Tab-separated table of C-alpha atoms in Angstrom:
chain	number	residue	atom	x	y	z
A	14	UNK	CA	40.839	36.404	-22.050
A	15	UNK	CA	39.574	38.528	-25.407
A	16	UNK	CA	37.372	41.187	-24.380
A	17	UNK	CA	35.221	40.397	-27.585
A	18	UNK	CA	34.005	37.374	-26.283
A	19	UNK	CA	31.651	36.993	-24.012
A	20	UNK	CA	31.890	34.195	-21.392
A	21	UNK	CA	29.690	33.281	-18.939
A	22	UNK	CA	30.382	33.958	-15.059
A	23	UNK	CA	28.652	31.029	-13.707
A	24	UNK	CA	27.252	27.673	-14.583
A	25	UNK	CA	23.368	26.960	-14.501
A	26	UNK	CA	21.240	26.002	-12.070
A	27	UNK	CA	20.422	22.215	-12.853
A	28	UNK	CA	16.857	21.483	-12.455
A	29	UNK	CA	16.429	18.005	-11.548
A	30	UNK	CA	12.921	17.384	-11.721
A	31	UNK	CA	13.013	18.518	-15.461
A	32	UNK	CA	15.773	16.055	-16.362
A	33	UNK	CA	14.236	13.960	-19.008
A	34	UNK	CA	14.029	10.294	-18.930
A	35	UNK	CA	17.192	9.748	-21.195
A	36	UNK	CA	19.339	11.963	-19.902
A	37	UNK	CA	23.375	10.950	-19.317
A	38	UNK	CA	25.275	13.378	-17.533
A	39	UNK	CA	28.161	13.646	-16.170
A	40	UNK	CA	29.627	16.837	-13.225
A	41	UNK	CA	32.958	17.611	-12.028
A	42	UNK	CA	33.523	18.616	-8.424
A	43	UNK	CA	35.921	19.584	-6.158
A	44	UNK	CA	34.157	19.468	-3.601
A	45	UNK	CA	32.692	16.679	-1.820
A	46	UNK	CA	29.925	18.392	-0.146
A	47	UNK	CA	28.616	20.200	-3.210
A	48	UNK	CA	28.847	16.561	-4.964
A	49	UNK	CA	26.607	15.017	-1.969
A	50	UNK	CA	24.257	18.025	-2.332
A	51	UNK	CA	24.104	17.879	-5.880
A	52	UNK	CA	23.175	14.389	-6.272
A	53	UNK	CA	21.117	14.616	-2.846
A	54	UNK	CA	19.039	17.061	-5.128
A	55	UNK	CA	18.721	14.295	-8.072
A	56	UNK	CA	17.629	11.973	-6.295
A	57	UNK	CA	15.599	13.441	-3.929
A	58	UNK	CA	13.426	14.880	-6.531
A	59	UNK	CA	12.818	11.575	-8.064
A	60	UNK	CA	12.100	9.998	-4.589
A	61	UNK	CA	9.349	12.366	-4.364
A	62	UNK	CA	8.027	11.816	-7.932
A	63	UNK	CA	7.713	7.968	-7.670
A	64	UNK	CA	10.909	7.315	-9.635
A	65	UNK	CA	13.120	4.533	-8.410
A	66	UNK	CA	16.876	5.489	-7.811
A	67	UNK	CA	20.147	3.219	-7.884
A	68	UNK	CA	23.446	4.441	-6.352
A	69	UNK	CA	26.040	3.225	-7.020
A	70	UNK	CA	28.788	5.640	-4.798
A	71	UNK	CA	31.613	4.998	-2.514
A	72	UNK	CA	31.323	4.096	0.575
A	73	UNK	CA	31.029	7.610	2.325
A	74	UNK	CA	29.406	9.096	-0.417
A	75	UNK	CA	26.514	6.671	0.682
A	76	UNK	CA	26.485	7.245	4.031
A	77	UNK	CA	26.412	11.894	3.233
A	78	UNK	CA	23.752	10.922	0.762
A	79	UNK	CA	21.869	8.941	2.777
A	80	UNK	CA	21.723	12.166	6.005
A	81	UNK	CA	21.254	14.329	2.685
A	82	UNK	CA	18.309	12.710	1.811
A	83	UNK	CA	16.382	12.448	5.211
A	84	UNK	CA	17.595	15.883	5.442
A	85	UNK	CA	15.108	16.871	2.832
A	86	UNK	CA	12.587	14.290	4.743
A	87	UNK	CA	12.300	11.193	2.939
A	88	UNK	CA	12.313	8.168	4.964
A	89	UNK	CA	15.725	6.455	3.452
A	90	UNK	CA	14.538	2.298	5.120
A	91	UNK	CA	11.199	2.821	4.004
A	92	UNK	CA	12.340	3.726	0.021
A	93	UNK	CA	14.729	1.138	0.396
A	94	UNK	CA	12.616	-1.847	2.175
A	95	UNK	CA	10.001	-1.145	-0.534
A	96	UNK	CA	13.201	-1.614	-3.514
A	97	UNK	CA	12.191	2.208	-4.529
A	98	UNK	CA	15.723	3.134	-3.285
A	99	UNK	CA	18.817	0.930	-4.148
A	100	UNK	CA	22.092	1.935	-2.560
A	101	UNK	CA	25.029	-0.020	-3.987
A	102	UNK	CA	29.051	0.321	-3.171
A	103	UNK	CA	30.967	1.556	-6.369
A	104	UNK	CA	33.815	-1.136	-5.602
A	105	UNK	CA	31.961	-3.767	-4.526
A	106	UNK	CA	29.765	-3.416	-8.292
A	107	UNK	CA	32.907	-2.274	-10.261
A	108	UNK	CA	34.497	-6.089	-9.057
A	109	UNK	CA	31.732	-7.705	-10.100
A	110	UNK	CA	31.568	-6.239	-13.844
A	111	UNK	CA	35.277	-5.701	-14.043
A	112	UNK	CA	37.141	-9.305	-16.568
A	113	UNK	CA	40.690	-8.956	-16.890
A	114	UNK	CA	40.906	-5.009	-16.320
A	115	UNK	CA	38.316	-3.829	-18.542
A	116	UNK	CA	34.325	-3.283	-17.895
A	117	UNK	CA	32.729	-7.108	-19.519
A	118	UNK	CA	29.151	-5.968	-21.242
A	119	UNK	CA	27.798	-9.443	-20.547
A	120	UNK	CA	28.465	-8.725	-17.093
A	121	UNK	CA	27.633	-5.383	-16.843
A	122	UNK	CA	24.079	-6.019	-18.167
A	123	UNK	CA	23.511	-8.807	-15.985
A	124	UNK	CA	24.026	-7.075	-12.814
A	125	UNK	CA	23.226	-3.245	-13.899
A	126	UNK	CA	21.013	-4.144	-16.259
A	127	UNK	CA	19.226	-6.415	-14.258
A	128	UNK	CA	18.861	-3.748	-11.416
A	129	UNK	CA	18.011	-1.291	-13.690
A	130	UNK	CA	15.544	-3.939	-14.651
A	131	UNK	CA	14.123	-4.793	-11.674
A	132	UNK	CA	13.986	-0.830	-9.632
A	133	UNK	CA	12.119	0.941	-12.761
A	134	UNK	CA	9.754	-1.822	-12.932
A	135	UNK	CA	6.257	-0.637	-12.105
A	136	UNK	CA	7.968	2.949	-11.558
A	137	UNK	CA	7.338	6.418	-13.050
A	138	UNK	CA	10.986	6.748	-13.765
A	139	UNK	CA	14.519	6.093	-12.750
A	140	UNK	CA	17.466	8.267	-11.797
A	141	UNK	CA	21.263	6.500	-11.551
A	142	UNK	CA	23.869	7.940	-10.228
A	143	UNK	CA	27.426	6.539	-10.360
A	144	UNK	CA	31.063	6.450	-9.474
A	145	UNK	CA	32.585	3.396	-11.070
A	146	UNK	CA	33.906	5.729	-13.526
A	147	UNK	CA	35.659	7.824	-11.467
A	148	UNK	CA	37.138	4.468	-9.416
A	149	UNK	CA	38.744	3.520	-12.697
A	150	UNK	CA	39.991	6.912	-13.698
A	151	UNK	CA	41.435	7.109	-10.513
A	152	UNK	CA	43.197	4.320	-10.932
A	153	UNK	CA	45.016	5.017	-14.138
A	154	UNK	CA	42.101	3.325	-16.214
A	155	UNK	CA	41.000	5.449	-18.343
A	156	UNK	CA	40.592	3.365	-21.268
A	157	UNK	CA	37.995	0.880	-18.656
A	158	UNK	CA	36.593	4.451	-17.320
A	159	UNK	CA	35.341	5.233	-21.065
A	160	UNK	CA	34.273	1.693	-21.674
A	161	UNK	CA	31.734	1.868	-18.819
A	162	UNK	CA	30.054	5.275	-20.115
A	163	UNK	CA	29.560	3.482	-23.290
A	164	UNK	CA	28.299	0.638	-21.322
A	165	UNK	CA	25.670	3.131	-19.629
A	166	UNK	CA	24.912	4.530	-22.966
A	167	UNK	CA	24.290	0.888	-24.353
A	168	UNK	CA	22.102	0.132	-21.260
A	169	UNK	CA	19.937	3.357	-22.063
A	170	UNK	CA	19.195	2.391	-25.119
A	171	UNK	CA	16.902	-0.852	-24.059
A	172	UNK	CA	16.099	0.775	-20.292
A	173	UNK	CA	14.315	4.434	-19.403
A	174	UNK	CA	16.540	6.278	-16.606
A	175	UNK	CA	18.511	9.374	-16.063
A	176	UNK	CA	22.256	8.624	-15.301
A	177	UNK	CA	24.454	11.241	-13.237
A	178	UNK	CA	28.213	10.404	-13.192
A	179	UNK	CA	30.622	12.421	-11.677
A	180	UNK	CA	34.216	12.516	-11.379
A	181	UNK	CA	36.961	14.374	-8.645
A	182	UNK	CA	38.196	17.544	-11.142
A	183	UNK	CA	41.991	16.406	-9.121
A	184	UNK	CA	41.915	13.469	-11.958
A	185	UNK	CA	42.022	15.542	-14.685
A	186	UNK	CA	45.138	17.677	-13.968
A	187	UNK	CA	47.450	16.475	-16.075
A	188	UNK	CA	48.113	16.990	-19.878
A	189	UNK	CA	48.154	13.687	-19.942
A	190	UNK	CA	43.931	13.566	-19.654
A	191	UNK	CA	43.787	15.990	-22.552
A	192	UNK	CA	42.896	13.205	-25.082
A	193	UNK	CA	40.644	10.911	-22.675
């Protein structure tokens, strides 16, 4: 690297209770602990601040989040029996927005929207955090992957909420990604 420039050692600290109410973001890991403690942290914070929270993760990202969160002491059946919490599979949501390989926005705002909807309702805030994107990217889908971010972005323009996305960084090893 040029010695005349000066680039940064490390990344950040995010700060998830300032994340404002618009915010779309989206983190790479390699890791699937430091994912689970990373969004652990995003949602955790708005647990505690009143916001409502949607999660929409695979399977056993769910289950590490869930042991992340009481971890930090938040009683994960009581946010959830009172709708404050709403833990959804990625799959499972993906198949039910998904028409004939691509991401339908009539579909997508009927069941996302309508959560997103329904959870912020009567709320301080909301904080999403998804992996449908990185289910289609995964699969070779790039084109559906970056449909659903505009989808997201769409949504956030009639809905309030904070939306963390985050993607494996083994999908984007090939030259191949460059353009995506």
């Amino acid at each position: 690297l040029p010695s005349s420039v000066d680039y940064p050692t490390a990344a950040p600290g995010a700060h998830w209770s300032e994340m404002g109410e618009h915010e779309h973001f989206v983190q790479f890991y390699e890791d699937d602990a430091f994912l689970v403690e990373s969004v652990g942290e995003f949602v955790g914070s708005g647990l505690g601040a009143g916001h409502g929270s949607i999660i929409i993760a695979t399977k056993p990202h769910l289950e590490a989040l869930e042991k992340q969160l009481e971890g930090q002491g938040i009683d994960v059946p009581a946010v959830k029996a009172r709708g404050q919490f709403v833990p959804l599979d990625a799959q499972e949501t993906l198949s039910m927005v998904m028409l004939a390989g691509m991401p339908d926005e009539a579909l997508f705002m009927e069941v996302v929207g309508g959560l997103v909807q329904k959870v912020s309702q009567g709320r301080r805030g909301l904080k999403a955090f998804g992996e449908m994107v990185a289910l289609l990217w995964a699969d070779g889908n790039e084109e559906a992957a970056i449909r659903l971010e505009e989808l997201w972005n769409n949504l956030a323009k009639k809905h309030s909420f904070a939306l963390f996305c985050a993607y494996p960084m083994h999908g984007f090893r090939s030259e191949s990604h460059e353009a995506s």
